[in-house]
Amino acid sequence: MAPDTCCCSAVALQRRLPILAWLPDYSLQWLKMDFIAGLSVGLTVIPQALAYAEVAGLPPQFGLYSAFMGCFVYFFLGTSRDVTLGPTAIMSLLVSFYTFHEPAYAVLLAFLSGCIQLAMGFLRLGFLLDFISCPVIKGFTSAATVTIGFGQIKNLLGLQNIPRQFFLQVYHTFLSIGETRVGDAVLGLVCMVLLLVLKLMRDHVPPVHPEMPPGVRLSHGLVWTATTARNALVVSFAALVAYSFEVTGYQPFILTGETAEGLPPVRTPPFSLTTANRTISFTEMVQDMGAGLAVVPLVGLLESIAVAKAFASQNNYRVDANQELLAIGLTNVLGSLVSAYPVTGSFGRTAVNAQSGVCTPAGGLVTGALVLLSLDYLTSLFYYIPKAALAAVIIMAVAPLFDTKIFGTLWRVKRLDLLPLVVTFLLCFWEVQYGILAGTLVSLLILLHAVARPKTQVSEGLVLVLQPASGLHFPAIEALREAVLKRALEGPPRRCVVLECTHVSCIDYTVVLGLGDLLEDLHRQGAALVFVGLQVPVLRALLAADLKGFQHFSTLEEAEKYLQQDPGTQPYNSCDDPVPEHKIALLKA
């Protein structure tokens, strides 16, 4: 027993600490690939983190505070070699909705979201995310893409005093279009064009082959590096242009401005907030965040697990959803100690990580170290980054999230799924939580309608044969009973009924009662009902109920032969049950 016990303990420990599964086999080749991938992701995340802090309505340093803790936690707890945790566009948008652009609220939201995610991981509640259907997710991400993208138009054009509520934002942006700053608009558009060109180059660079000459391989490597780090290159270019104008004494751009220098202090999350007028208690802060305490952790989990599963399927390995819950939950809890706001898995940076050839989660150590170095030594340079350049980075990052093909796909596959998609998409412009909740409820109603009214195949003839195409649950029994009675008794002669239950895997007590009533109703009208193809759990339940007149046959031919006899020759409470005695004994046992 001891060796087996030790083996089980080792497997359980590896499940909780996935690093133990791959670290013993770590090699120098893996180290090289992880270093390159971590460097590539680091050069991507630094400008994105500064930009996403703007989306969240927080000072720029908070984006960097949120960008490194996930790298270190995922190194120990992550089950995907590709996923990178950090600030994302959608999570930043949610933070802006529920934290009122107040850093204390954002940090507390990270702590509470992490606690909720940890609890879900320990209780293995990841299956709850399965109730949020793909059309709801697509509707939410598409609405978020429009909201985030349009929210950066003001920075792209240099407009000021534009409200953040979406509909007011649209109105005031068009109202103030005449106040566009030419410098910001030109720089923003140039940055977008550069990002697009570099992305297209990245997508069309042919793979390097060992037989290529060294010079060709070197040029391929330089192009690959430049296109992968395109965000950092474009932001650096824009900052250099802004600094050049600053030296001349003329500044045509709106700049990021002062960024707090140095590493964030390690301290507990703020459980109260002191303002000029009063102190806001923890209870009041929780009440102010309201639905955000449910929406933020759930969306964070959805986004992260969706990214992990997508790349696991693409690269042929498996991820543990509940372990991912623990990893992201601990990241948010520990991140709140260094003033981070809620984070999740980033699709864009995970794609960079995978394309860079990452081998293990150790690549995150390089990314995290690069973010910490930038906080310690580069924050003074962030002053000169134009907001228009950061807006271009955000717009180009979120544009691929809008799935233009999903509408046509759903129209061809199942048009009814367009309903939760459209409901979610439209309501998310009003309030995110209402959009997700309404879309999920519509999806559940569609699901419940299918359960309550399962399709039934009907074969007409001297004997009426009905076959439910799916399971039989209590909301469906009354409709089935009415359909059977209507068809069997609609005209002389009254027909006997065969209920073909091949697709019915289980039934509940309400269904048993309904079938008993149906047997009695048909008997009073001089007809009969028999069952064919009962699975063992269903047969066990019906035998245990001891229904009057219950008859079961193995094949449809036997049932029809039995019913084509004169029903009056068979006693109603018949003891000649066609179920073999040995099967009855087995079921009762």
XYZ file of C-alpha atoms in Angstrom:
589
model
C 0.000 0.000 0.000
C 2.808 2.430 0.835
C 4.250 2.756 -2.702
C 0.752 3.321 -4.123
C 0.048 5.942 -1.478
C 3.307 7.742 -2.224
C 2.539 7.632 -5.955
C -0.924 9.119 -5.417
C 0.516 11.822 -3.168
C 3.142 12.726 -5.783
C 0.498 12.963 -8.521
C -1.748 15.106 -6.297
C 1.185 17.399 -5.458
C 2.053 17.775 -9.149
C -1.572 18.616 -9.852
C -1.468 21.444 -7.300
C 2.088 22.535 -8.201
C 2.451 21.890 -11.950
C 6.027 23.211 -11.865
C 7.051 19.867 -10.318
C 5.946 18.080 -13.496
C 8.229 19.949 -15.931
C 11.077 21.378 -13.848
C 13.034 18.066 -13.478
C 13.262 17.827 -17.299
C 14.254 21.467 -17.859
C 17.052 21.918 -20.409
C 19.309 24.650 -21.804
C 17.346 24.594 -25.063
C 14.135 25.279 -23.156
C 15.912 28.074 -21.262
C 16.926 29.723 -24.538
C 13.396 29.535 -26.013
C 11.752 30.701 -22.770
C 14.134 33.672 -22.545
C 13.342 34.796 -26.091
C 9.596 34.378 -25.544
C 9.670 36.171 -22.174
C 11.598 39.072 -23.690
C 9.121 39.331 -26.582
C 6.119 39.344 -24.244
C 7.835 41.867 -21.952
C 8.370 44.313 -24.823
C 4.678 43.884 -25.670
C 3.206 44.171 -22.184
C 4.975 47.366 -21.047
C 3.350 49.735 -23.574
C 0.061 47.811 -23.354
C 0.001 48.070 -19.560
C 0.451 51.850 -19.745
C -2.355 52.028 -22.309
C -4.742 49.740 -20.402
C -4.346 51.827 -17.257
C -5.863 54.665 -19.292
C -8.806 52.404 -20.210
C -9.260 51.556 -16.512
C -9.234 55.262 -15.645
C -6.162 54.874 -13.415
C -2.690 56.497 -13.387
C -0.322 54.764 -15.864
C 1.876 53.126 -13.218
C -1.047 50.952 -12.092
C -0.947 49.152 -15.428
C 2.659 48.159 -14.743
C 1.865 47.267 -11.116
C -0.661 44.773 -12.527
C 1.657 43.301 -15.148
C 4.275 41.357 -13.177
C 2.651 39.375 -10.326
C 0.842 36.996 -12.685
C 4.156 36.113 -14.366
C 5.617 34.833 -11.095
C 2.497 33.088 -9.757
C 1.800 31.322 -13.038
C 5.383 30.024 -13.052
C 4.459 27.818 -10.077
C 0.725 27.156 -10.571
C -0.035 27.425 -14.291
C -0.962 24.395 -16.380
C -0.482 26.080 -19.777
C 2.977 26.881 -21.117
C 1.579 29.648 -23.337
C -0.746 31.719 -21.119
C 0.424 35.068 -19.733
C -1.582 36.786 -16.990
C -1.785 40.556 -16.827
C -3.955 43.577 -17.609
C -6.258 43.214 -20.611
C -8.527 45.578 -22.490
C -11.777 43.935 -21.371
C -10.755 43.636 -17.721
C -9.572 47.266 -17.730
C -12.940 48.326 -19.127
C -14.762 46.483 -16.324
C -12.477 48.072 -13.735
C -13.368 51.513 -15.077
C -17.083 50.685 -14.722
C -16.959 49.523 -11.110
C -14.140 51.464 -9.419
C -15.015 55.073 -10.309
C -11.398 55.749 -11.452
C -10.289 55.463 -7.821
C -7.146 53.319 -7.299
C -8.245 52.188 -3.812
C -11.425 50.663 -5.245
C -9.461 48.970 -8.051
C -6.983 47.352 -5.646
C -9.751 46.186 -3.289
C -11.650 44.776 -6.277
C -8.544 42.771 -7.216
C -8.336 41.332 -3.690
C -12.020 40.394 -3.458
C -12.103 39.007 -7.010
C -9.088 36.861 -6.197
C -10.760 35.521 -3.045
C -13.884 34.603 -5.027
C -11.811 32.912 -7.740
C -9.782 30.971 -5.152
C -12.979 29.802 -3.474
C -14.364 28.643 -6.821
C -11.133 26.790 -7.519
C -11.052 24.994 -4.157
C -14.755 24.102 -4.430
C -14.259 23.002 -8.059
C -16.982 25.312 -9.327
C -15.426 25.866 -12.726
C -18.378 24.073 -14.321
C -20.544 27.151 -13.598
C -18.763 28.934 -16.441
C -20.220 26.354 -18.839
C -23.639 28.012 -18.425
C -22.364 31.142 -20.173
C -22.779 30.206 -23.819
C -20.503 31.137 -26.696
C -23.015 33.643 -28.221
C -23.124 35.491 -24.869
C -19.315 35.632 -24.716
C -19.100 36.811 -28.328
C -21.764 39.451 -27.728
C -19.942 40.749 -24.650
C -16.484 40.841 -26.248
C -17.826 42.531 -29.381
C -19.595 45.200 -27.324
C -16.466 45.653 -25.187
C -14.371 46.053 -28.340
C -16.630 48.817 -29.641
C -16.727 50.520 -26.229
C -12.943 50.367 -25.727
C -12.105 51.333 -29.286
C -14.475 54.283 -29.420
C -13.346 55.338 -25.945
C -9.855 55.935 -27.367
C -11.046 58.198 -30.184
C -10.837 61.170 -27.809
C -7.156 60.485 -27.122
C -6.473 59.758 -30.782
C -7.894 63.167 -31.744
C -6.679 65.057 -28.679
C -10.184 65.860 -27.412
C -10.657 66.795 -23.761
C -13.521 66.715 -21.218
C -15.287 63.777 -22.886
C -17.469 61.745 -20.439
C -16.857 58.004 -20.068
C -20.452 56.729 -20.302
C -20.693 55.217 -23.785
C -23.736 57.022 -25.215
C -22.650 60.374 -23.768
C -19.163 59.675 -25.062
C -20.438 59.148 -28.609
C -22.538 62.315 -28.441
C -19.783 64.570 -27.042
C -17.108 63.139 -29.335
C -19.066 64.077 -32.440
C -20.058 67.387 -30.828
C -16.382 68.261 -30.174
C -14.956 66.957 -33.450
C -14.124 70.527 -34.479
C -11.700 70.794 -31.532
C -9.456 68.037 -32.890
C -5.732 68.664 -32.310
C -3.943 68.172 -35.621
C -0.718 66.944 -34.000
C -2.419 64.212 -31.981
C -4.601 63.120 -34.891
C -1.670 62.848 -37.323
C 0.574 61.043 -34.822
C -2.225 58.658 -33.808
C -3.017 57.705 -37.399
C 0.677 57.276 -38.250
C 1.091 54.975 -35.239
C -1.922 52.908 -36.284
C -0.579 52.541 -39.829
C 2.853 51.524 -38.504
C 1.321 48.943 -36.164
C -0.788 47.522 -38.995
C 2.177 47.301 -41.391
C 4.370 45.633 -38.772
C 1.587 43.170 -37.938
C 1.148 42.254 -41.607
C 4.900 41.776 -41.908
C 4.836 39.537 -38.831
C 2.068 37.409 -40.327
C 3.844 37.006 -43.670
C 7.448 36.416 -42.569
C 8.396 32.959 -43.885
C 9.749 30.482 -41.321
C 13.507 30.175 -40.885
C 15.101 26.944 -42.152
C 18.491 25.632 -40.991
C 19.733 25.406 -44.590
C 19.326 29.177 -45.105
C 22.563 31.241 -45.267
C 23.533 32.932 -41.954
C 22.873 36.398 -43.366
C 19.334 35.475 -44.376
C 18.642 33.930 -40.987
C 19.980 37.055 -39.271
C 17.738 39.320 -41.355
C 14.752 37.080 -40.610
C 15.576 37.289 -36.901
C 15.762 41.085 -36.990
C 12.454 41.380 -38.844
C 10.819 38.921 -36.452
C 12.100 40.850 -33.408
C 10.995 44.220 -34.773
C 7.519 43.031 -35.719
C 6.981 41.127 -32.465
C 8.004 44.148 -30.373
C 6.011 46.520 -32.617
C 4.107 48.103 -29.707
C 7.333 49.018 -27.912
C 8.913 50.285 -31.143
C 5.964 52.477 -32.117
C 5.541 53.917 -28.618
C 9.292 54.605 -28.405
C 9.165 56.319 -31.809
C 6.226 58.492 -30.693
C 7.971 59.372 -27.404
C 11.117 60.345 -29.321
C 9.097 62.610 -31.617
C 7.377 64.215 -28.613
C 10.708 64.721 -26.842
C 12.137 66.372 -29.970
C 9.288 68.894 -29.946
C 9.710 69.404 -26.185
C 13.331 70.424 -26.732
C 12.251 73.047 -29.251
C 9.767 74.521 -26.759
C 6.646 73.556 -28.711
C 4.519 70.529 -27.836
C 1.724 69.584 -30.289
C 0.787 66.411 -28.396
C -1.015 65.575 -25.142
C 1.514 63.581 -23.119
C 1.094 60.842 -20.534
C 2.733 63.062 -17.929
C 4.261 62.185 -14.594
C 4.418 58.507 -13.677
C 5.203 57.439 -10.115
C 8.789 56.196 -9.982
C 10.066 52.995 -8.410
C 8.583 49.685 -7.412
C 5.156 49.616 -5.743
C 5.114 49.364 -1.940
C 3.997 46.039 -0.462
C 0.961 46.666 1.744
C -2.465 45.288 2.508
C -5.353 46.304 0.225
C -7.248 49.421 1.333
C -10.269 48.260 3.356
C -11.401 51.862 3.806
C -10.875 55.115 1.947
C -10.383 58.552 3.502
C -11.554 61.463 1.354
C -11.571 65.181 1.993
C -15.008 64.984 3.599
C -15.265 61.586 5.289
C -14.026 58.019 5.562
C -15.665 55.407 3.330
C -15.941 52.101 5.198
C -15.260 48.643 3.768
C -18.981 47.865 3.701
C -19.722 51.019 1.725
C -16.927 50.259 -0.751
C -18.338 46.771 -1.318
C -21.820 48.214 -1.808
C -20.450 50.789 -4.262
C -18.795 48.087 -6.376
C -22.042 46.072 -6.333
C -22.407 43.695 -9.274
C -18.743 44.174 -10.129
C -17.878 41.643 -7.408
C -19.647 38.991 -9.506
C -18.971 40.237 -13.039
C -15.223 40.916 -12.718
C -14.147 37.529 -11.283
C -16.435 35.573 -13.639
C -15.340 37.424 -16.766
C -11.719 37.133 -15.650
C -12.084 33.378 -15.314
C -13.934 33.080 -18.612
C -11.304 35.031 -20.518
C -8.338 33.226 -18.956
C -9.714 29.685 -19.294
C -10.885 30.348 -22.859
C -7.365 31.497 -23.790
C -5.750 28.518 -22.023
C -8.039 25.969 -23.685
C -7.636 27.542 -27.121
C -3.833 27.325 -27.057
C -3.836 23.920 -25.332
C -5.953 22.552 -28.189
C -3.761 24.253 -30.776
C -0.497 22.951 -29.268
C -1.779 19.514 -28.214
C -1.691 19.535 -24.415
C -4.293 19.687 -21.645
C -5.095 22.312 -19.018
C -6.801 21.879 -15.652
C -9.624 24.445 -15.426
C -9.848 24.318 -11.617
C -6.074 24.731 -11.294
C -6.313 27.756 -13.600
C -8.912 29.197 -11.202
C -6.428 28.855 -8.352
C -3.633 30.454 -10.379
C -5.626 33.500 -11.430
C -7.233 33.842 -7.980
C -3.867 33.818 -6.184
C -2.484 36.257 -8.771
C -5.229 38.769 -7.973
C -4.917 38.305 -4.197
C -1.135 38.744 -4.208
C -1.368 41.451 -6.863
C -3.571 43.524 -4.552
C -0.618 43.638 -2.117
C 1.375 45.579 -4.744
C -1.480 47.883 -5.847
C -2.533 45.846 -8.902
C -6.032 45.894 -10.354
C -7.773 42.658 -11.523
C -5.988 40.748 -14.283
C -6.670 37.739 -16.476
C -5.167 35.804 -19.382
C -4.310 37.960 -22.384
C -5.080 36.474 -25.797
C -2.753 38.807 -27.695
C 0.285 38.348 -25.438
C -0.377 34.611 -25.170
C -0.268 34.458 -28.972
C 3.081 36.301 -28.929
C 4.327 33.840 -26.305
C 3.281 30.802 -28.354
C 4.660 32.179 -31.624
C 7.977 32.912 -29.903
C 8.394 29.195 -29.173
C 7.920 29.232 -25.399
C 8.484 25.810 -23.807
C 7.392 26.277 -20.177
C 5.798 28.930 -17.908
C 9.366 29.969 -17.002
C 9.176 32.524 -19.813
C 7.013 34.570 -17.462
C 9.980 35.136 -15.154
C 11.750 37.100 -17.893
C 8.589 39.111 -18.603
C 8.046 39.899 -14.921
C 11.685 40.907 -14.442
C 11.496 43.230 -17.470
C 8.392 44.958 -16.078
C 10.083 45.429 -12.693
C 13.185 46.898 -14.369
C 11.026 49.332 -16.343
C 9.304 50.431 -13.132
C 12.618 50.988 -11.415
C 14.539 52.734 -14.195
C 12.307 53.872 -17.078
C 9.310 55.610 -15.483
C 10.839 59.065 -16.009
C 10.858 58.390 -19.769
C 7.159 57.509 -19.797
C 6.402 61.225 -19.316
C 6.987 61.848 -23.033
C 4.718 59.102 -24.391
C 1.843 60.784 -26.299
C -1.622 59.611 -25.365
C -2.434 59.343 -29.074
C 0.250 56.637 -29.438
C -1.177 54.647 -26.516
C -4.661 55.041 -28.029
C -3.348 53.572 -31.301
C -1.881 50.606 -29.391
C -5.226 49.946 -27.668
C -7.325 50.255 -30.830
C -5.070 47.889 -32.769
C -5.019 45.439 -29.836
C -8.808 45.214 -29.418
C -9.809 45.315 -33.100
C -9.311 41.529 -33.619
C -11.666 40.824 -30.686
C -14.672 41.940 -32.770
C -15.785 38.764 -34.530
C -17.491 39.936 -37.709
C -18.092 36.367 -38.907
C -20.075 35.182 -35.886
C -23.365 36.692 -37.094
C -23.220 34.887 -40.433
C -22.063 31.672 -38.788
C -24.964 31.628 -36.310
C -27.414 32.491 -39.085
C -26.304 29.372 -40.942
C -25.894 27.047 -37.935
C -28.737 27.997 -35.564
C -30.548 31.293 -35.959
C -32.077 31.159 -32.489
C -28.566 31.609 -31.014
C -28.523 35.100 -32.521
C -31.026 36.145 -29.830
C -28.675 35.880 -26.795
C -25.858 37.336 -28.916
C -27.839 40.440 -29.889
C -29.372 40.873 -26.402
C -25.926 40.723 -24.775
C -24.341 42.981 -27.377
C -26.940 45.736 -27.081
C -27.399 45.709 -23.292
C -23.641 45.753 -22.629
C -23.602 49.310 -23.985
C -25.969 50.233 -21.150
C -24.531 48.181 -18.259
C -22.122 45.266 -18.653
C -23.682 43.172 -15.874
C -27.156 43.544 -17.362
C -25.897 42.495 -20.780
C -24.183 39.345 -19.500
C -27.065 38.480 -17.163
C -29.750 39.018 -19.810
C -27.833 37.052 -22.440
C -27.246 34.170 -20.030
C -30.926 34.117 -19.036
C -31.997 34.047 -22.690
C -29.583 31.148 -23.327
C -30.944 29.260 -20.314
C -34.534 29.858 -21.450
C -33.682 28.401 -24.869
C -32.091 25.434 -23.107
C -35.073 24.964 -20.764
C -37.531 25.196 -23.648
C -35.708 22.322 -25.352
C -35.947 20.311 -22.119
C -39.618 21.179 -21.542
C -40.696 20.519 -25.123
C -38.450 17.784 -26.538
C -39.005 16.891 -30.169
C -40.924 13.649 -30.618
C -40.859 11.459 -33.704
C -44.269 9.994 -34.515
C -45.010 6.927 -36.670
C -48.668 6.631 -37.672
C -50.386 3.294 -38.292
C -52.663 0.797 -36.598
C -50.397 1.268 -33.592
C -49.188 4.767 -32.766
C -45.412 4.878 -32.075
C -43.894 7.918 -30.344
C -40.163 8.324 -29.779
C -38.880 11.295 -27.693
C -35.756 12.551 -29.468
C -34.035 13.497 -26.202
C -34.402 13.057 -22.447
C -37.707 13.113 -20.578
C -37.858 15.469 -17.587
C -40.685 16.768 -15.425
C -41.467 19.967 -17.457
C -42.087 17.780 -20.539
C -44.410 15.107 -19.185
C -47.656 17.085 -19.375
C -47.027 18.074 -22.996
C -46.166 14.445 -23.870
C -49.304 13.206 -22.140
C -51.528 15.638 -24.063
C -49.849 14.745 -27.377
C -50.333 11.009 -26.790
C -53.994 11.355 -25.777
C -54.777 13.697 -28.659
C -53.270 11.415 -31.314
C -54.452 8.099 -29.829
C -58.046 9.227 -29.213
C -58.608 11.714 -32.048
C -60.943 9.454 -33.977
C -62.333 5.958 -34.260
C -60.862 3.524 -34.005
C -58.916 4.379 -30.867
C -55.297 3.337 -31.253
C -52.889 1.747 -28.841
C -49.590 3.516 -28.208
C -45.962 2.422 -28.104
C -43.575 4.786 -26.311
C -40.111 4.147 -27.735
C -37.672 5.281 -25.012
C -34.275 4.491 -26.527
C -33.086 8.095 -26.054
C -34.462 8.484 -22.508
C -31.615 7.815 -20.079
C -33.291 8.844 -16.795
C -36.646 9.996 -15.433
C -37.788 11.715 -12.254
C -40.734 11.126 -9.922
C -43.000 13.632 -11.706
C -42.460 11.791 -14.994
C -43.305 8.457 -13.314
C -46.568 9.920 -11.961
C -47.413 11.383 -15.387
C -46.821 8.051 -17.120
C -49.018 6.306 -14.525
C -51.833 8.795 -15.195
C -51.389 8.275 -18.934
C -51.705 4.493 -18.530
C -54.964 4.956 -16.613
C -56.358 7.518 -19.091
C -55.757 5.244 -22.060
C -57.180 2.209 -20.246
C -60.410 4.097 -19.452
C -60.743 4.915 -23.161
C -60.179 1.313 -24.206
C -56.611 1.757 -25.432
C -53.253 0.611 -24.124
C -49.727 1.987 -23.686
C -46.565 -0.128 -23.729
C -42.889 0.775 -23.535
C -39.972 -0.266 -25.746
C -36.209 0.236 -25.380
C -36.146 1.218 -21.732
C -32.661 1.783 -20.375
C -31.783 0.194 -17.034
C -32.195 3.328 -14.802
C -35.579 4.081 -16.387
C -36.757 0.474 -16.112
C -35.677 0.360 -12.475
C -37.671 3.506 -11.667
C -40.836 2.274 -13.398
C -40.653 -1.147 -11.746
C -40.161 0.454 -8.350
C -43.273 2.615 -8.908
C -45.417 -0.530 -9.514
C -47.565 1.173 -12.158
C -50.869 -0.504 -13.081
C -50.779 -1.994 -16.565
C -47.065 -1.365 -17.085
C -45.824 -3.456 -20.006
C -42.306 -3.418 -21.458
C -40.847 -5.077 -24.531
C -37.358 -5.384 -25.926
C -38.307 -4.743 -29.565
C -40.919 -2.735 -31.408
C -42.113 -5.858 -33.282
C -42.949 -7.656 -30.013
C -44.853 -4.607 -28.746
C -46.899 -4.237 -31.949
C -47.710 -7.956 -31.995
C -48.912 -7.742 -28.394
C -51.055 -4.632 -29.022
C -52.661 -5.997 -32.186
C -54.381 -8.586 -30.016
C -57.719 -7.586 -28.519
C -56.768 -5.316 -25.583
C -59.837 -6.530 -23.701
C -58.419 -10.047 -23.477
C -55.568 -8.773 -21.290
C -56.354 -7.954 -17.634
C -55.550 -4.351 -16.682
C -53.426 -5.228 -13.696
C -51.678 -8.003 -15.576
C -49.193 -10.277 -13.847
C -47.849 -11.581 -17.187
C -45.094 -9.004 -17.307
C -42.904 -9.559 -20.367
C -39.809 -8.439 -18.427
C -37.713 -11.590 -17.728
C -37.697 -12.640 -14.094
C -33.916 -12.636 -13.854
C -33.822 -8.990 -15.023
C -36.426 -7.993 -12.428
C -34.391 -9.678 -9.723
C -31.272 -7.914 -10.946
C -32.958 -4.475 -11.023
C -34.518 -4.900 -7.605
C -31.155 -5.956 -6.210
